[in-house]
Amino acid sequence: MNKSASAQPKSLLATAWAALPEAVRKLDPRYVVKSPVIFVVWVGSVLTTVLSVLHPSLFSISVTIWLWLTIVFANLAEAIAEGRGKAQADSLRRTRTQTTARRLSADGTEEAVPGTDLRPGDRVVVEAGQLIPGDGDVVEGIATVDESAITGESAPVIREAGGDRCAVTGGTTVLSDRIVVQITTKPGETFIDKMIALVEGASRQKTPNEVALGILLVTLTVIFLLAVIALQPQAIYSGDHLSLVVLVALLVCLIPTTIGALLSAIGIAGMDRLVQHNVLAMSGRAVEAAGDVNTLLLDKTGTITYGNRRASQVFPLAGVDRAELLAAARDSSLADLTPEGRSILDFVAGERGEDPGDHTEVTPIGASFVPFTAQTRMSGIDLADGTQIRKGAGSAVAQWVSDGGGATASDLAGIVDQVSSAGATPLVVAARTADGTPRALGVIELKDVVKPGMADRFAQLRAMGIRTVMVTGDNPLTAKSIAAEAGVDDFLAEATPEDKMALIKAEQSGGRLVAMTGDGTNDAPALAQADVGVAMNSGTSAAKEAGNMVDLDSDPTKLIDIVAIGKQLLITRGALTTFSIANDVAKYFAIIPAMFVGVFPGLQALNLMGLHSPSSAILSAVIFNALVILALVPLALRGVRYRPMSASAMLNRNLLIYGLGGVIAPFIGIKLIDLVVALIPGLG
């Protein structure tokens, strides 16, 4: 996703003003009926409008206006959330460019056809400077591709045939070389088309939790409706008569209008927060499932660890100075362009107090480099003075020393075994001077380094009640060592696709929800089986089709953030539901005593707020009921701040803040509004 498109608006007020026409348009009953609670308010507004026309009074007109504003504010919350998605969709539409494709025929000749004529199975040639005409997989060649139109990242990526990084997206640009792409989607069903539909909300459906909460709100509305209907006979029996305007005002204030108004906006905003993290959720169900996840399957390489082995320590042999070993390790790695070789230079620089990564050393004059080969399993350097330095596998270097007439140090085997048992890779360094015999100097430890802060993040997940499982193809010894260092709860070593599937099914059979990441075709079955399957955008088309989320940045660690966003969505919905229902308790004390105080003066004792008059009390409650929706829109869009903690601690915290706060806020708000209303002639 283009990050400029997904950026937060600078002014919520400006966004609300722009969304106001859409909110007014949604007063159409064909739209309002989709939200039963707000539809009840709509029916009540129509009824009070008719009564205000037939029997006009300042009180009835005021109540009617604020009832309509209640619906407008409810629509406004959803319109603002939808407006953000539409802005992102417009940005994506601008990336779609009609292209001419160079389609390959069966005999290998090319023909120019419009991109809209391409069908799954067609093969097209794309060269440097050309747009990829449709979604597909690279089946021939390798190229750098500019995907900034999709991901917002300016750095090009490598796409090549025959691997897990073969998928390309229509509308992206090839920067170098030539590739042949096999189209996998029909026109109108491309990845960008799906993104547009999803971020616009056009394909958003209510999630199971949302449907269940909706049923609860309808049930509460029906209960309050029956209760309000029953009040009129009681009033008549007591010698009083309640106007329909008062009854409608009471109903609207008692039913859960606040959460009913914000429910849809909360769901849309949750998906929008994922989009802002460059994650595309294929459904709201996936976002909610992320919030309920019990088990996380995380790939070791690139997620928990850096992915490339890095020098982490050196072990000089007996009688060898550490500085001598570091110098030999450095010299032998000057021409080693592998990540491991660069990491040795970084490590030596750090040991010497130099800046890691600054490898501007001048190549020694007359030196010749010895490249690594599978046969020798060594690399190194031959200096002009006849000195030879080698580094490589322990057995290979020991053989080189032995062939030169040297003897293997007695403590070498022990150090090599020690490094290997810790799950790391030992590289032995040896040197031979021009007038001497070769001798081993020591061992460099290469290990797949765990990323900083991972142990803390896993501890946070554990506090949330989430079990973490590291999945790796490493042997059990290496996997155990890295799992212990990273702080994961469990690991699966030498994992095959079948092993991943079996693990997911075993977790799910115990009633747990599972999330995992993947990018390869071999990950597709597990991604499809997982409750939350996050496919990397750099991966294969099969993986992206199998998952229910796509990470446009292809960052496996983002799975942890996805879980946090899913939990934030559920917490926000629960917190605002608690606040809404707690509000009703306070509004009850504002309206009920005011309605019957004329018949039962003793009810004045329940007028805890000390409201001025029955009419001001009722109108103040209606005004507060409308304004509280508007006040909670920013919270619904931003989400309640999520902090990793146990479910019981989270429940107690939300009950204290949003339950108690929901009771107290109306007492203060209604009282302040009443002070203003009381000053208006005809209302006080």
XYZ file of C-alpha atoms in Angstrom:
684
model
C 0.000 0.000 0.000
C 1.306 3.396 -0.862
C 2.126 4.788 2.561
C 1.139 8.268 1.676
C -2.312 6.966 1.049
C -2.575 5.122 4.280
C -1.286 7.925 6.416
C -3.567 9.242 9.110
C -5.515 12.389 8.210
C -3.959 15.563 9.618
C -7.266 16.833 10.993
C -10.117 14.656 12.175
C -12.371 17.725 12.113
C -11.611 18.293 8.427
C -12.247 14.632 7.712
C -15.560 14.762 9.590
C -16.630 17.859 7.657
C -15.824 16.131 4.355
C -17.776 13.035 5.451
C -20.840 15.012 6.613
C -22.674 14.902 3.226
C -22.280 11.134 3.165
C -23.609 10.925 6.732
C -26.701 12.912 5.720
C -27.198 10.758 2.638
C -27.220 7.691 4.878
C -30.406 8.941 6.556
C -32.114 6.952 3.808
C -34.177 4.289 5.632
C -32.969 1.637 3.187
C -29.521 2.152 4.651
C -30.429 2.833 8.305
C -32.417 -0.403 8.528
C -29.108 -2.312 8.358
C -28.480 -1.191 11.949
C -31.592 -2.191 13.977
C -30.737 0.013 16.982
C -30.258 3.141 14.869
C -33.334 2.239 12.826
C -35.396 2.390 16.032
C -33.994 5.897 16.584
C -34.896 6.749 12.970
C -38.504 5.590 13.467
C -38.703 7.587 16.699
C -37.327 10.658 14.910
C -39.959 10.380 12.186
C -42.683 10.042 14.812
C -41.513 13.079 16.816
C -41.165 15.066 13.579
C -44.824 14.406 12.770
C -45.869 15.280 16.319
C -43.807 18.496 16.213
C -45.602 19.538 13.048
C -49.046 18.704 14.407
C -48.441 20.040 17.921
C -45.412 22.305 17.764
C -43.578 23.242 20.933
C -40.024 24.262 21.641
C -39.509 21.077 23.660
C -40.766 18.678 20.962
C -38.889 20.490 18.206
C -35.676 20.448 20.248
C -36.010 16.741 21.005
C -36.706 16.015 17.333
C -33.652 17.933 16.136
C -31.359 16.124 18.546
C -32.818 12.734 17.641
C -32.007 13.381 13.980
C -28.534 14.560 14.984
C -28.079 11.288 16.873
C -28.564 9.395 13.605
C -26.325 11.810 11.685
C -23.541 11.380 14.256
C -23.927 7.598 14.043
C -23.665 7.743 10.253
C -20.755 10.165 10.519
C -18.643 7.682 12.480
C -19.025 5.093 9.742
C -18.625 7.652 6.950
C -15.292 8.841 8.388
C -14.002 5.265 8.605
C -15.188 4.511 5.078
C -13.738 7.789 3.821
C -10.245 6.709 4.810
C -10.657 3.474 2.891
C -11.937 5.317 -0.169
C -8.928 7.634 -0.112
C -6.656 4.611 -0.084
C -8.676 2.996 -2.875
C -8.399 6.149 -5.010
C -4.637 6.054 -4.563
C -4.582 2.441 -5.707
C -6.762 3.194 -8.714
C -4.199 5.719 -9.853
C -1.608 2.951 -9.939
C -3.627 0.978 -12.480
C -2.362 1.762 -15.927
C -3.610 0.231 -19.139
C -0.639 -1.621 -20.580
C 0.195 -3.453 -23.758
C 1.471 -6.938 -23.058
C 4.021 -8.882 -25.089
C 2.293 -12.253 -25.085
C 4.255 -15.328 -26.090
C 2.592 -17.723 -28.491
C 3.147 -21.474 -28.556
C 5.910 -21.182 -31.167
C 7.799 -18.626 -29.098
C 6.867 -15.560 -31.135
C 5.566 -12.394 -29.482
C 2.336 -10.540 -30.107
C 1.248 -7.218 -28.659
C -2.125 -7.413 -26.916
C -3.954 -5.145 -24.425
C -3.384 -6.129 -20.826
C -7.147 -6.624 -20.424
C -7.011 -9.492 -22.951
C -4.687 -11.610 -20.834
C -6.039 -14.798 -19.314
C -4.657 -17.246 -16.720
C -1.952 -19.381 -18.314
C -0.778 -16.725 -20.780
C 2.941 -15.993 -20.781
C 4.250 -12.477 -21.288
C 7.709 -10.984 -21.683
C 8.604 -7.971 -19.535
C 11.903 -6.097 -19.828
C 13.576 -3.233 -17.988
C 11.415 -0.107 -17.864
C 8.154 -1.925 -18.643
C 5.092 -2.428 -16.452
C 4.077 -5.945 -15.532
C 0.654 -6.256 -17.212
C -0.987 -8.625 -14.722
C -0.553 -10.768 -11.626
C 1.510 -13.875 -12.157
C 4.614 -15.920 -11.418
C 8.048 -15.513 -12.943
C 8.752 -18.703 -14.894
C 11.929 -17.592 -16.623
C 14.703 -15.151 -15.690
C 15.473 -12.885 -12.770
C 14.904 -9.128 -12.412
C 14.693 -6.269 -9.946
C 11.159 -4.937 -9.601
C 9.867 -1.605 -8.286
C 6.829 -2.424 -6.098
C 6.500 1.043 -4.544
C 3.054 1.472 -6.112
C 1.849 -1.390 -3.904
C 4.043 -1.378 -0.819
C 5.140 2.256 -0.662
C 8.768 1.136 -0.304
C 11.184 2.671 -2.795
C 13.786 -0.096 -2.521
C 13.500 -2.561 -5.441
C 13.073 -6.274 -4.805
C 14.385 -9.343 -6.588
C 11.939 -11.621 -8.375
C 13.145 -14.839 -9.960
C 11.894 -18.092 -11.395
C 11.989 -21.368 -9.557
C 11.741 -20.142 -5.979
C 9.385 -18.754 -3.381
C 10.037 -15.180 -4.577
C 8.504 -15.590 -7.991
C 5.161 -13.809 -7.583
C 4.755 -10.416 -9.277
C 1.880 -7.944 -9.160
C 0.327 -6.173 -12.118
C 1.170 -2.481 -12.283
C 4.666 -2.846 -10.821
C 7.726 -1.962 -12.893
C 10.676 -4.089 -13.963
C 13.884 -2.128 -13.412
C 16.465 -4.480 -14.867
C 16.898 -7.610 -16.967
C 14.193 -9.661 -18.671
C 11.614 -12.023 -17.222
C 8.815 -14.195 -18.538
C 5.654 -14.036 -16.406
C 2.858 -16.573 -16.427
C -0.458 -14.809 -15.736
C -2.481 -16.293 -12.864
C -5.541 -14.004 -12.616
C -8.302 -12.693 -14.832
C -8.699 -8.965 -15.595
C -10.739 -7.323 -12.820
C -9.669 -9.981 -10.318
C -6.085 -8.860 -9.853
C -4.456 -8.254 -6.505
C -4.923 -4.489 -6.854
C -8.616 -4.976 -7.703
C -9.058 -7.062 -4.561
C -7.205 -4.465 -2.497
C -9.449 -1.686 -3.802
C -12.616 -3.620 -2.948
C -11.331 -4.477 0.517
C -10.034 -1.078 1.587
C -13.195 0.579 0.265
C -15.233 -1.691 2.478
C -17.224 -2.861 -0.529
C -16.580 -6.506 0.338
C -16.614 -6.138 4.139
C -19.038 -8.485 5.833
C -20.010 -8.577 9.479
C -17.903 -10.942 11.512
C -19.405 -13.637 13.775
C -18.593 -11.625 16.913
C -20.125 -8.533 15.348
C -23.263 -10.466 14.433
C -23.497 -11.903 17.964
C -23.124 -8.446 19.501
C -25.730 -7.120 17.079
C -28.186 -9.773 18.259
C -27.515 -8.766 21.878
C -28.159 -5.106 21.046
C -31.415 -5.973 19.277
C -32.496 -8.042 22.284
C -31.785 -5.158 24.666
C -33.651 -2.784 22.343
C -36.723 -5.030 22.317
C -36.642 -5.330 26.119
C -36.456 -1.547 26.583
C -39.142 -1.031 23.954
C -41.528 -3.288 25.869
C -40.585 -1.563 29.116
C -41.290 1.886 27.656
C -44.612 0.741 26.175
C -45.612 -0.549 29.611
C -44.985 2.874 31.186
C -47.984 4.558 29.549
C -50.619 2.278 31.157
C -48.914 2.764 34.518
C -48.926 6.538 34.033
C -52.626 6.555 33.098
C -53.427 4.387 36.102
C -51.563 6.902 38.284
C -53.559 9.800 36.878
C -50.884 11.059 34.474
C -50.360 10.889 30.729
C -46.971 10.738 29.051
C -46.530 12.373 25.670
C -45.200 10.273 22.795
C -42.245 12.667 22.465
C -41.202 11.904 26.055
C -41.627 8.156 25.530
C -39.535 8.241 22.351
C -36.849 10.277 24.122
C -36.808 7.750 26.964
C -36.528 4.810 24.546
C -33.700 6.355 22.557
C -31.742 7.166 25.712
C -32.169 3.715 27.232
C -31.401 1.518 24.224
C -27.664 0.981 23.454
C -27.456 3.712 20.825
C -23.801 4.521 21.529
C -22.347 1.131 20.644
C -25.016 0.641 17.968
C -23.777 3.831 16.310
C -20.083 2.955 16.570
C -20.143 -0.792 15.920
C -19.614 -0.633 12.162
C -16.966 2.106 12.428
C -14.972 0.007 14.912
C -14.817 -2.905 12.459
C -13.865 -0.731 9.490
C -11.228 1.112 11.511
C -9.711 -2.197 12.638
C -9.109 -3.241 9.044
C -7.844 0.265 8.296
C -5.215 -0.049 11.041
C -3.972 -3.217 9.369
C -3.785 -1.409 6.037
C -1.706 1.307 7.705
C 0.722 -1.477 8.677
C 0.765 -2.564 5.019
C -1.234 -5.709 5.767
C -4.235 -6.572 3.636
C -6.906 -8.606 5.435
C -9.142 -10.584 3.115
C -11.972 -10.481 5.651
C -12.958 -8.947 8.958
C -13.182 -12.488 10.316
C -9.403 -12.800 9.915
C -8.823 -9.613 11.937
C -11.010 -10.858 14.769
C -9.416 -14.293 14.669
C -6.035 -12.600 15.097
C -7.335 -11.095 18.327
C -8.376 -14.523 19.614
C -5.221 -16.403 18.582
C -3.856 -18.847 21.164
C -0.873 -20.237 19.243
C 1.630 -18.500 16.973
C 3.751 -20.500 14.544
C 6.811 -18.440 13.631
C 9.438 -19.366 11.089
C 12.913 -19.154 12.610
C 14.858 -17.743 9.684
C 14.200 -14.052 9.100
C 11.570 -13.883 11.843
C 13.227 -14.848 15.099
C 16.771 -14.706 13.733
C 18.484 -12.537 11.143
C 18.577 -15.454 8.734
C 22.297 -15.273 7.938
C 24.874 -16.766 10.264
C 26.918 -14.069 11.943
C 30.241 -14.136 13.762
C 29.496 -13.983 17.480
C 32.719 -15.084 19.214
C 36.278 -16.294 18.641
C 38.143 -18.945 20.620
C 41.971 -18.773 20.425
C 43.810 -22.076 20.852
C 46.334 -22.571 23.631
C 49.389 -20.397 23.092
C 47.698 -18.173 20.490
C 47.152 -14.493 21.163
C 43.561 -13.289 20.623
C 44.779 -10.306 18.578
C 46.640 -12.685 16.241
C 43.483 -14.755 15.721
C 41.388 -11.633 15.025
C 43.935 -10.365 12.478
C 44.001 -13.709 10.678
C 40.195 -13.914 10.671
C 40.016 -10.420 9.202
C 42.621 -11.020 6.484
C 41.047 -14.310 5.428
C 37.634 -12.604 5.031
C 38.626 -9.520 3.029
C 37.518 -11.119 -0.239
C 34.660 -13.132 1.266
C 31.520 -11.446 -0.066
C 29.131 -13.805 1.711
C 27.034 -12.478 4.645
C 29.115 -14.708 6.922
C 32.360 -13.173 5.627
C 31.055 -9.641 6.062
C 29.927 -10.483 9.593
C 33.451 -11.609 10.493
C 34.787 -8.231 9.369
C 32.066 -6.521 11.425
C 32.938 -8.587 14.472
C 36.662 -7.909 14.233
C 36.008 -4.193 13.742
C 33.837 -4.167 16.849
C 36.482 -5.981 18.867
C 39.020 -3.368 17.819
C 36.737 -0.468 18.627
C 36.241 0.427 14.971
C 32.933 1.125 13.213
C 31.341 -2.174 12.138
C 30.458 -2.205 8.472
C 33.283 0.123 7.454
C 35.310 -2.242 5.284
C 37.454 0.189 3.347
C 40.663 -1.686 4.045
C 43.204 -1.555 1.252
C 43.940 -4.964 -0.202
C 47.504 -5.957 0.706
C 49.833 -5.392 -2.248
C 50.661 -8.619 -4.016
C 48.049 -10.630 -2.161
C 45.925 -13.237 -3.904
C 42.621 -14.460 -2.613
C 41.638 -18.111 -2.380
C 37.885 -18.516 -2.993
C 35.727 -21.065 -1.238
C 34.906 -24.234 -3.162
C 32.807 -27.227 -2.275
C 35.867 -29.432 -2.757
C 38.258 -27.573 -0.442
C 35.595 -26.225 1.963
C 38.016 -23.387 2.737
C 38.773 -19.848 1.669
C 41.550 -17.447 2.530
C 44.404 -15.270 1.347
C 48.029 -15.676 0.252
C 50.109 -12.610 1.157
C 53.094 -11.300 -0.778
C 55.550 -12.355 1.948
C 54.508 -15.976 1.551
C 52.124 -16.094 4.512
C 49.016 -18.210 3.890
C 45.804 -17.911 5.922
C 42.837 -20.233 5.651
C 39.429 -20.498 7.309
C 36.787 -23.150 6.823
C 35.343 -26.408 8.069
C 37.280 -27.944 10.947
C 38.176 -31.179 9.177
C 39.250 -29.376 5.990
C 41.511 -26.910 7.796
C 42.952 -29.691 9.976
C 43.802 -31.630 6.819
C 45.472 -28.506 5.330
C 47.581 -28.135 8.466
C 48.454 -31.815 8.448
C 49.405 -31.808 4.762
C 51.808 -28.934 5.480
C 53.557 -30.895 8.180
C 51.824 -29.231 11.115
C 50.177 -30.880 14.087
C 46.585 -30.377 15.165
C 46.265 -28.640 18.529
C 44.931 -30.875 21.260
C 42.212 -28.442 22.315
C 40.857 -27.802 18.786
C 38.439 -30.742 18.697
C 37.003 -29.800 22.073
C 36.296 -26.199 21.014
C 34.746 -27.333 17.720
C 32.448 -29.752 19.591
C 31.548 -27.058 22.123
C 30.501 -24.605 19.408
C 28.576 -27.283 17.491
C 26.685 -28.479 20.581
C 25.498 -24.898 21.159
C 23.774 -24.946 17.772
C 26.398 -22.724 16.089
C 28.787 -23.323 13.191
C 32.545 -23.522 13.906
C 35.017 -22.049 11.390
C 38.629 -22.968 12.053
C 41.353 -20.428 11.202
C 44.914 -21.514 10.413
C 48.042 -19.770 9.104
C 51.430 -20.661 7.726
C 54.345 -18.227 7.528
C 56.821 -18.367 4.688
C 59.480 -20.060 6.819
C 57.313 -22.111 9.122
C 54.842 -24.945 9.277
C 51.080 -24.329 9.320
C 49.275 -24.184 12.631
C 45.685 -23.738 13.708
C 45.015 -20.433 15.463
C 41.492 -20.832 16.762
C 37.796 -21.059 16.016
C 35.241 -18.487 14.859
C 31.712 -19.122 16.093
C 29.014 -18.418 13.501
C 25.465 -18.473 14.762
C 22.057 -17.535 13.477
C 21.722 -14.542 15.776
C 18.400 -13.928 17.480
C 17.079 -10.448 16.746
C 17.261 -7.995 19.651
C 14.120 -7.699 21.730
C 12.546 -10.975 20.575
C 12.647 -12.490 24.067
C 10.760 -9.476 25.426
C 8.140 -9.702 22.684
C 7.597 -13.396 23.350
C 7.290 -12.635 27.059
C 4.559 -10.127 26.193
C 2.773 -12.748 24.104
C 3.038 -15.194 26.982
C 1.453 -12.586 29.250
C -1.393 -12.399 26.731
C -1.885 -16.158 27.009
C -0.432 -16.870 23.565
C 1.819 -19.871 23.047
C 4.697 -19.391 20.591
C 6.157 -22.203 18.497
C 9.296 -21.779 16.384
C 9.239 -23.753 13.141
C 12.578 -24.536 11.496
C 14.317 -26.988 9.213
C 17.338 -27.046 11.522
C 18.360 -30.133 13.444
C 16.845 -30.514 16.924
C 20.081 -29.518 18.712
C 20.392 -26.191 16.880
C 16.638 -25.570 17.127
C 16.664 -26.192 20.889
C 19.542 -23.757 21.420
C 17.926 -20.933 19.420
C 14.489 -21.568 20.938
C 15.955 -21.263 24.434
C 17.766 -18.035 23.559
C 14.723 -16.499 21.859
C 12.371 -17.477 24.664
C 9.736 -19.292 22.607
C 7.525 -21.820 24.344
C 8.173 -24.704 21.967
C 9.827 -25.558 18.660
C 9.341 -27.865 15.718
C 12.652 -28.970 14.196
C 13.319 -30.476 10.754
C 9.812 -29.376 9.854
C 8.176 -30.524 6.606
C 4.892 -29.173 5.160
C 3.164 -32.255 6.542
C 4.617 -31.585 9.991
C 3.298 -28.013 9.940
C -0.184 -29.196 8.974
C -0.178 -31.859 11.678
C 0.881 -29.322 14.315
C -1.827 -26.839 13.303
C -4.532 -29.515 13.333
C -3.368 -30.762 16.722
C -3.596 -27.256 18.164
C -7.020 -26.649 16.620
C -8.356 -29.968 17.873
C -7.695 -28.651 21.363
C -9.922 -25.640 20.719
C -7.095 -23.208 20.045
C -6.822 -20.679 17.217
C -3.574 -20.762 15.255
C -1.737 -18.078 13.282
C 1.268 -18.579 11.042
C 3.279 -16.918 8.283
C 4.564 -18.350 5.022
C 5.722 -17.444 1.548
C 6.296 -20.647 -0.377
C 4.030 -22.983 -2.293
C 4.867 -25.634 0.297
C 3.431 -23.307 2.970
C 0.065 -22.964 1.195
C -1.662 -25.982 2.837
C -0.666 -24.806 6.328
C -1.664 -21.196 5.564
C -5.079 -22.396 4.426
C -5.484 -24.571 7.525
C -4.443 -21.869 10.005
C -7.110 -19.578 11.430
C -4.887 -16.607 10.559
C -2.607 -17.274 7.610
C -0.334 -14.345 6.742
C 1.232 -14.736 3.299
C 4.246 -12.686 2.281
C 3.710 -10.456 -0.745
C 7.106 -11.578 -2.028
C 5.979 -15.200 -1.962
C 4.216 -17.364 -4.485
C 0.710 -16.805 -5.808
C -0.338 -20.088 -4.203
C 0.690 -18.814 -0.771
C -1.174 -15.517 -1.219
C -4.306 -17.298 -2.363
C -4.162 -19.692 0.604
C -3.697 -17.060 3.326
C -6.418 -14.741 4.608
C -3.945 -11.869 5.034
C -1.135 -10.581 2.834
C 1.806 -8.648 4.256
C 2.843 -6.188 1.560
C 6.196 -5.574 3.285
C 6.963 -9.310 3.489
C 8.065 -8.950 7.103
C 7.357 -12.189 9.015
C 7.744 -10.479 12.412
C 4.667 -8.404 11.621
C 2.544 -11.360 12.696
C 3.066 -10.184 16.280
C 1.717 -6.730 15.374
C -1.248 -8.304 13.577
C -2.211 -10.171 16.741
C -1.972 -6.929 18.720
C -4.207 -5.115 16.197
C -6.765 -7.936 16.324
C -6.826 -7.802 20.110
C -7.139 -4.027 20.003
C -10.215 -4.389 17.790
C -11.882 -6.800 20.205
C -10.916 -4.709 23.239
C -12.252 -1.529 21.626
C -15.558 -3.158 20.834
C -15.848 -4.598 24.335
C -14.813 -1.376 26.047
C -17.278 0.795 24.137
C -20.050 -1.761 24.673
C -19.357 -1.597 28.403
C -19.342 2.199 28.284
C -22.603 2.296 26.319
C -24.527 0.013 28.674
C -23.126 1.801 31.740
C -24.349 5.083 30.215
C -27.898 3.769 30.218
C -27.821 3.329 33.988
C -27.029 7.011 34.542
C -29.555 8.185 31.950
C -32.174 6.128 33.754
C -31.699 8.304 36.846
C -32.041 11.418 34.708
C -35.273 10.618 32.875
C -37.416 8.261 34.991
C -37.664 10.560 38.050
C -38.368 13.528 35.764
C -41.222 11.693 34.052
C -43.112 10.733 37.227
C -42.089 13.317 39.808
C -45.358 15.197 39.238
C -47.397 12.117 40.203
C -45.008 10.661 42.755
C -43.166 13.562 44.465
C -41.133 11.023 46.406
C -39.221 10.228 43.211
C -37.481 13.566 43.630
C -35.099 11.651 45.897
C -33.861 9.832 42.795
C -33.040 13.114 41.081
C -29.409 12.627 42.041
C -28.209 15.158 39.502
C -30.450 17.911 40.791
C -31.809 18.609 37.308
C -33.833 21.807 36.846
C -37.144 20.456 35.524
C -38.651 17.369 33.860
C -38.414 18.898 30.365
C -34.808 20.075 30.826
C -33.852 16.675 32.265
C -35.278 14.770 29.296
C -33.850 17.136 26.683
C -30.441 17.148 28.404
C -30.339 13.349 28.348
C -31.208 13.300 24.623
C -28.522 15.891 23.850
C -25.923 13.989 25.871
C -26.936 10.766 24.139
C -26.142 12.362 20.768
C -22.972 14.178 21.779
C -21.382 11.156 23.445
C -21.453 9.361 20.075
C -19.574 12.229 18.494
C -17.106 12.335 21.378
C -16.314 8.619 21.062
C -15.712 8.636 17.283
C -11.943 9.343 17.652
C -11.614 6.472 20.149
C -13.553 4.110 17.871
C -11.288 4.978 14.935
C -8.020 4.987 16.881
C -8.869 2.019 19.077
C -8.444 1.506 22.789
C -4.770 1.304 23.674
C -3.720 -2.316 23.969
C -1.382 -3.487 26.712
C -0.280 -7.130 26.987
C -1.896 -8.603 30.085
C -4.002 -11.552 31.175
C -7.676 -11.714 30.241
C -8.801 -11.242 33.851
C -6.564 -8.208 34.354
C -7.780 -6.725 31.086
C -11.431 -7.282 32.109
C -10.904 -5.619 35.486
C -9.134 -2.668 33.851
C -11.868 -2.103 31.264
C -14.642 -2.441 33.836
C -12.929 0.149 35.994
C -12.231 2.629 33.184
C -15.151 2.147 30.807
C -17.714 0.644 33.172
C -17.269 3.102 36.013
C -16.460 5.885 33.551
C -19.623 5.095 31.626
C -21.657 5.572 34.794
C -19.960 8.772 35.925
C -19.730 10.571 32.555
C -23.516 11.011 32.059
C -23.957 12.407 35.573
C -21.437 15.125 34.766
C -22.416 15.644 31.120
C -26.179 15.734 31.613
C -25.833 18.072 34.575
C -23.700 20.532 32.576
C -26.103 20.427 29.629
C -29.054 20.923 32.005
C -27.456 24.098 33.360
C -27.431 25.508 29.817
C -30.898 24.240 28.845
C -32.401 25.725 32.016
C -31.421 29.186 30.793
C -33.518 28.850 27.615
C -37.050 30.247 28.031
C -39.678 27.605 27.398
C -37.319 24.716 28.166
C -36.197 25.408 31.727
